[in-house]
Each structure stands twice: as structure tokens, then as C-alpha cells.
Amino acid sequence: GMTADVEEMDKTIGQFLDFARSEGGEAPQDVDVAALLLEIASQYRRRGFRVELASGPTPPVVALPLRPQALRRAISNLIDNALRYAGADSLVELALGAVSGEFHIEVLDRGPGIPADEVERMKRPFARLEAARTNAAGAGLGLAIVDRIARSHNGRLELLARPGGGLIARLVLKTSRTSPVAAS
């Protein structure tokens, strides 16, 4: 129990540092987003979590000028939230999409979701749903960090009700330019 408490405190301190840290220090570079998602999903699976790439059509492989560590942090925060609220044994799906000059990265879960009238408040620092305050760990910074990272990439964070129950946390990034990534 003590080890779990220390790990949770470490995560919380890490969230405070992530929130305080400026994203300006990391230079943008071309990132193969599909490969990044695959790598992140693999890391979670090695730790025993059910994080999978959603089946269905994926956009062509493109490289986007992004800050890879910041993007990794945003996606990991969304996955951690999904596992926390849907349950550590639940399936969390990652999906990619491209629509009208925007690139979408989605984290889908079957947890309780977020009421539509609470979505914007949940993006603010230290905000938590009333039901989550009694038994969920964390400082209420995860979504604020994700929102800040999305905006630093000239994008946005959308929190949508998932058909059939759950949440779709969608990072929307503008594709000002895309270029093919060489297959490796």
C-alpha cells in the first residue's frame, strides 16, 4: 500500500511540474503520429493494460511538425484518465483520423464520461467532477495539461460523449503541411 501511495504522489508531483513547465523548450520536429501511437500503446500493454489501436481506416502516414515529448505527455495523460475512470482492466482504444485539414488523435473509453455542461470546466487546472473527488487520485491537472499542449500546437482538446457510453477525448491538430514519411 505504501508503494502505491508513493507512486501516486510521484505522479501528482509530475503533473504539477508538467503544468508549470513551459512547452516552449522543445523544438517542433516531424513526427509520425501513427508510429508514436503504436509505441505508446505497446508501452501500456507491456505494463499489463489493454490499450489498442482501434480498427478501421487510418489516414495516410504523414509527418506533422510537432513537439514529440509534449504530444506523448498529452496522449499518456488521456490514457491514464481513461484507465482511472473506466477501470484499469478496461479496453482503451486509440484512433487516428483526418478531416478537412485537421488531424485527430482519439482516446476512447467506456467509463462514465463527462457531462456536456462540465466539459469546459474540466479543462481548467484542479477541476474534477464531483463524483470523482471522493475516490479518484490525482490533482485535477491532467486535462488542463492536455488542453495546454493542444493549444500550443494550434489545436484543441474535445471531450465528447461516446455512443454506447464512455468518452472520446480528441486532440485536434491543424495540418498546415503534411509530408509522406518513409516506411521503415
CSV table of C-alpha atoms in Angstrom, one decimal, residues 66-157:
chain,number,residue,atom,x,y,z
A,66,LEU,CA,5.0,18.7,-33.5
A,67,ARG,CA,6.8,18.6,-30.2
A,68,PRO,CA,7.0,14.9,-29.6
A,69,GLN,CA,7.6,14.8,-25.9
A,70,ALA,CA,4.7,17.2,-25.3
A,71,LEU,CA,2.4,15.2,-27.6
A,72,ARG,CA,3.4,11.9,-25.8
A,73,ARG,CA,2.6,13.6,-22.5
A,74,ALA,CA,-0.8,14.6,-23.7
A,75,ILE,CA,-1.7,11.2,-25.1
A,76,SER,CA,-0.4,9.5,-21.9
A,77,ASN,CA,-2.5,11.8,-19.7
A,78,LEU,CA,-5.6,10.9,-21.7
A,79,ILE,CA,-4.9,7.2,-21.5
A,80,ASP,CA,-4.2,7.4,-17.8
A,81,ASN,CA,-7.5,9.2,-17.3
A,82,ALA,CA,-9.3,6.6,-19.3
A,83,LEU,CA,-7.8,3.8,-17.2
A,84,ARG,CA,-8.5,5.6,-14.0
A,85,TYR,CA,-12.2,6.3,-14.7
A,86,ALA,CA,-13.1,3.3,-16.9
A,87,GLY,CA,-11.1,0.8,-14.9
A,88,ALA,CA,-7.6,-0.5,-15.2
A,89,ASP,CA,-8.9,-3.7,-16.8
A,90,SER,CA,-11.0,-1.8,-19.4
A,91,LEU,CA,-10.1,-1.6,-23.1
A,92,VAL,CA,-8.8,1.8,-24.1
A,93,GLU,CA,-8.7,2.4,-27.8
A,94,LEU,CA,-6.5,4.9,-29.7
A,95,ALA,CA,-7.7,6.1,-33.1
A,96,LEU,CA,-6.4,8.4,-35.8
A,97,GLY,CA,-8.4,10.4,-38.4
A,98,ALA,CA,-8.0,13.3,-40.8
A,99,VAL,CA,-10.8,15.6,-41.7
A,100,SER,CA,-10.7,19.0,-43.6
A,101,GLY,CA,-7.1,19.9,-42.8
A,102,GLU,CA,-7.3,18.6,-39.3
A,103,PHE,CA,-5.6,15.5,-37.8
A,104,HIS,CA,-7.5,13.8,-35.0
A,105,ILE,CA,-5.9,11.6,-32.2
A,106,GLU,CA,-8.6,10.0,-30.2
A,107,VAL,CA,-8.5,8.1,-26.9
A,108,LEU,CA,-11.8,6.2,-26.4
A,109,ASP,CA,-13.0,4.5,-23.2
A,110,ARG,CA,-16.2,3.1,-21.7
A,111,GLY,CA,-16.1,4.9,-18.4
A,112,PRO,CA,-18.7,7.3,-17.0
A,113,GLY,CA,-17.8,10.1,-19.4
A,114,ILE,CA,-18.1,13.8,-18.7
A,115,PRO,CA,-21.5,15.6,-18.7
A,116,ALA,CA,-21.7,18.1,-21.6
A,117,ASP,CA,-22.2,21.0,-19.3
A,118,GLU,CA,-18.9,20.2,-17.4
A,119,VAL,CA,-16.6,19.8,-20.4
A,120,GLU,CA,-15.1,23.3,-20.5
A,121,ARG,CA,-14.7,23.4,-16.7
A,122,MET,CA,-12.8,20.1,-16.8
A,123,LYS,CA,-10.1,21.6,-18.9
A,124,ARG,CA,-9.2,24.1,-16.2
A,125,PRO,CA,-6.5,23.4,-13.6
A,126,PHE,CA,-7.6,21.5,-10.5
A,127,ALA,CA,-11.1,20.8,-11.9
A,128,ARG,CA,-12.7,17.5,-11.0
A,129,LEU,CA,-16.1,16.1,-11.3
A,130,GLU,CA,-18.0,16.0,-8.0
A,131,ALA,CA,-18.3,12.2,-8.1
A,132,ALA,CA,-14.6,11.8,-8.8
A,133,ARG,CA,-13.5,13.8,-5.7
A,134,THR,CA,-14.2,11.1,-3.2
A,135,ASN,CA,-12.2,8.2,-4.6
A,136,ALA,CA,-10.0,9.2,-7.5
A,137,ALA,CA,-6.4,10.1,-7.2
A,138,GLY,CA,-4.6,12.9,-9.0
A,139,ALA,CA,-4.6,16.7,-8.7
A,140,GLY,CA,-7.0,17.6,-11.4
A,141,LEU,CA,-4.3,18.8,-13.8
A,142,GLY,CA,-4.3,16.1,-16.5
A,143,LEU,CA,-6.9,17.6,-18.8
A,144,ALA,CA,-5.5,21.1,-18.2
A,145,ILE,CA,-2.1,19.9,-19.3
A,146,VAL,CA,-3.6,18.2,-22.4
A,147,ASP,CA,-5.6,21.3,-23.3
A,148,ARG,CA,-2.5,23.5,-23.0
A,149,ILE,CA,-0.4,21.1,-25.2
A,150,ALA,CA,-3.2,21.1,-27.8
A,151,ARG,CA,-3.4,24.9,-27.9
A,152,SER,CA,0.4,25.1,-28.0
A,153,HIS,CA,0.2,23.1,-31.3
A,154,ASN,CA,-2.6,25.5,-32.6
A,155,GLY,CA,-5.1,22.7,-31.9
A,156,ARG,CA,-7.8,21.9,-29.4
A,157,LEU,CA,-9.0,19.3,-27.0
